[in-house]
Amino acid sequence: MCGIVAAVAERNIVPVLIEGLKKLEYRGYDSAGVALLNPTLTRLRSVGRVAELAAQAEGQVAHHGIAHTRWATHGVPSQRNAHPHVSGGLAVVHNGIIENYAELKAELQAAGYAFSSDTDTEVVAHLISETLKTVPELFAAVQAVAKRLIGAYAIAVIREWDDCIVVTRHGAPLLLGLGEDGNYAASDASALIQVTRRMVYLEEGDVAELKRGTVRIVGADGTAAERTVHESTLSADAVELGDYAHYMQKEIFEQPQALAATLEMIGGAQSLTPNLFGVAAPEMLKDVKSVLILACGTSCHAGMVARYWIEQLAGIPCTVEIASEYRYRVSVPNPEQLVVAISQSGETADTLASVKHAKSLGMGRTLALCNVPESAIVRECALRFLTRAGPEIGVASTKAFTTQLAALFLLAATLAKQAGRLSADEEAKHLVSLRHLPVAVQKVLALEPAIKAWAGRFADKQHALFLGRGLHYPIALEGALKLKEISYIHAEGYPAGELKHGPLALVDKNMPVVSVAPNDFLLEKLKSNLKEVAARGGELYVFADADSAVDEEPGLHVLRLPEHYGLLSPVLHVVPLQLLSYHVALVKGTDVDKPRNLAKSVTVE
Ligand code: G6P
């Protein structure tokens, strides 16, 4: 989703802005632009990759500027819609959606402003210009304009002959970077670690003024605000591609380390403790009678797996809701319920809004399960568990998912312990299984050559079906999501038992059917479902366990995972599905890390 970088410094900030945009590329975008002050305004914009903008900016020198990657919402991806948008001598970049833009646009058109784009952002630029007629200071004008905007936004503004950058945020992320030789702002820390590790996370409604030597922040209430300075621990290497061809490939292969880092805190532990989820957890996780999980996309699939674990281990009812549905539906609130928000980025607008909605209904026991410390969702929740997958750049989520699963298993086992349903023996066994996960995943990765050989058979297909049962039904959903996201093959995940109630009608030799077939109590049932596919001429690709009694036959291809992993088996079984979609996408030649139309951090609803 849109990314912002802003800089005012002693050094030439053009390379900083370009490098920052490159670091934000993973968020997803379709055009890019930059506005520089020298001290008059120079604006450069391009459709496509940041590399094209970098070529245009070659040789430019400036000490003051704003830059942007745009993911189209209002108006098609095009040069005229790319940010920055200008009005008179000022330039604006914006992330988010201004919901009342049509009404503001009509007002500004009536006042004589001509619009040269279809964006909601241009409204902000003209509105600031108009406000400056009566409120001449840029900072005060932005404050006044922010009060008139409805929606979610992060905004950065510069004006010719001015020595500052003014930024504000409401519902979209923006942080400041405090450097030695200047000050910076960006949508996330990865864009700024090139210049500083000292970060300030702006709060809702904050307006900040950045000059070379000073930063001033005023809160939503209009009074001067002190915000904590955080030292970012983000590693610069974590976002480098290294020897890999794509971030997705890198992230699939990083899963053993990501799991090991996430599970480090139980490394030497003999027992589970609720403190893993924060200081208030012993009190808040006590007597939990039901759990509500809120998430979007892949994170929601992790929640669906957790539902099986929580109900089976802890005996506590658990529901999983897609955040964008929950936030707008009339539901029956339960103030005692534990609300778990799962999010890789911690920024997803719908997930964040769904937590706020739950809180507004009196549900205060909130837990964020997140990969980004200090993200909006983490800050919104009373408890937190941080997965330590490291930055995930590929739009298709991989290592975030498996680390979420590990964390959710810890939660389920902890709730089981709190509920008095976990014997010391079982607890010890779960801890051993969790600690062995990185090695187990490493072994699954060794299946890559065999999976690659299968991928060629999918590349010319229009549709694919993914089947699973029980714990592995959400894994089938996740496998289908991965394939559609990056290879653009229409894929659906289905609980295998439901096949005969509809999707069986689609099965023929042209539709590959992928099945997750671990050696669990549902295997025999699943095999009957596979027979139904085979009887209709469907081509089956089965991911079984070493000891699953499923044999190759014509039309039935089997790959075996090295070991059977019991309740934690979904963590292993998703890995070959990630690899399958990756290799199918490679054969098809799609843009693996930045699939068309999708974004990594979805900061708009
Ligand atoms: C986008 C990403 C997905 C992700 C989803 C939820 O759609 O492309 O990979 O699963 O958002 O994101 P979150 O950061 O909340 O987990």
Coordinates of C-alpha atoms and ligand atoms in Angstrom, one line a residue, residues 296-299 342-346 348 351 395-397 404 485 599-600 602, ligand 1:
C296 CA -7.5 -10.7 7.5
G297 CA -6.0 -12.8 4.7
T298 CA -3.3 -15.3 5.7
S299 CA -3.4 -14.1 9.3
I342 CA -3.5 -11.5 14.4
S343 CA -1.6 -9.4 12.0
Q344 CA 1.8 -9.6 10.4
S345 CA 2.1 -5.8 9.8
G346 CA 0.1 -4.6 12.8
T348 CA -4.1 -3.6 8.5
T351 CA -8.0 -5.6 11.8
V395 CA 3.3 -9.7 -0.6
A396 CA 2.4 -13.4 -0.2
S397 CA 2.9 -14.1 3.5
Q404 CA 1.9 -17.0 13.9
E485 CA -2.0 -14.4 -5.2
A599 CA -0.4 -4.7 -1.4
K600 CA 1.6 -5.9 1.5
V602 CA -3.4 -2.8 3.6
Ligands
G6P1 C1 -2.6 -8.4 2.7 C2 -1.3 -9.2 2.5 C3 -1.5 -10.6 3.1 C4 -1.9 -10.5 4.5 C5 -3.1 -9.6 4.8 C6 -3.3 -9.3 6.2 O1 -3.6 -8.9 2.0 O2 -1.0 -9.3 1.1 O3 -0.3 -11.3 2.9 O4 -2.2 -11.8 5.0 O5 -2.9 -8.3 4.1 O6 -2.2 -8.6 6.7 P1 -1.6 -8.5 8.2 O7 -0.4 -7.6 8.1 O8 -2.8 -7.9 9.0 O9 -1.3 -9.9 8.6

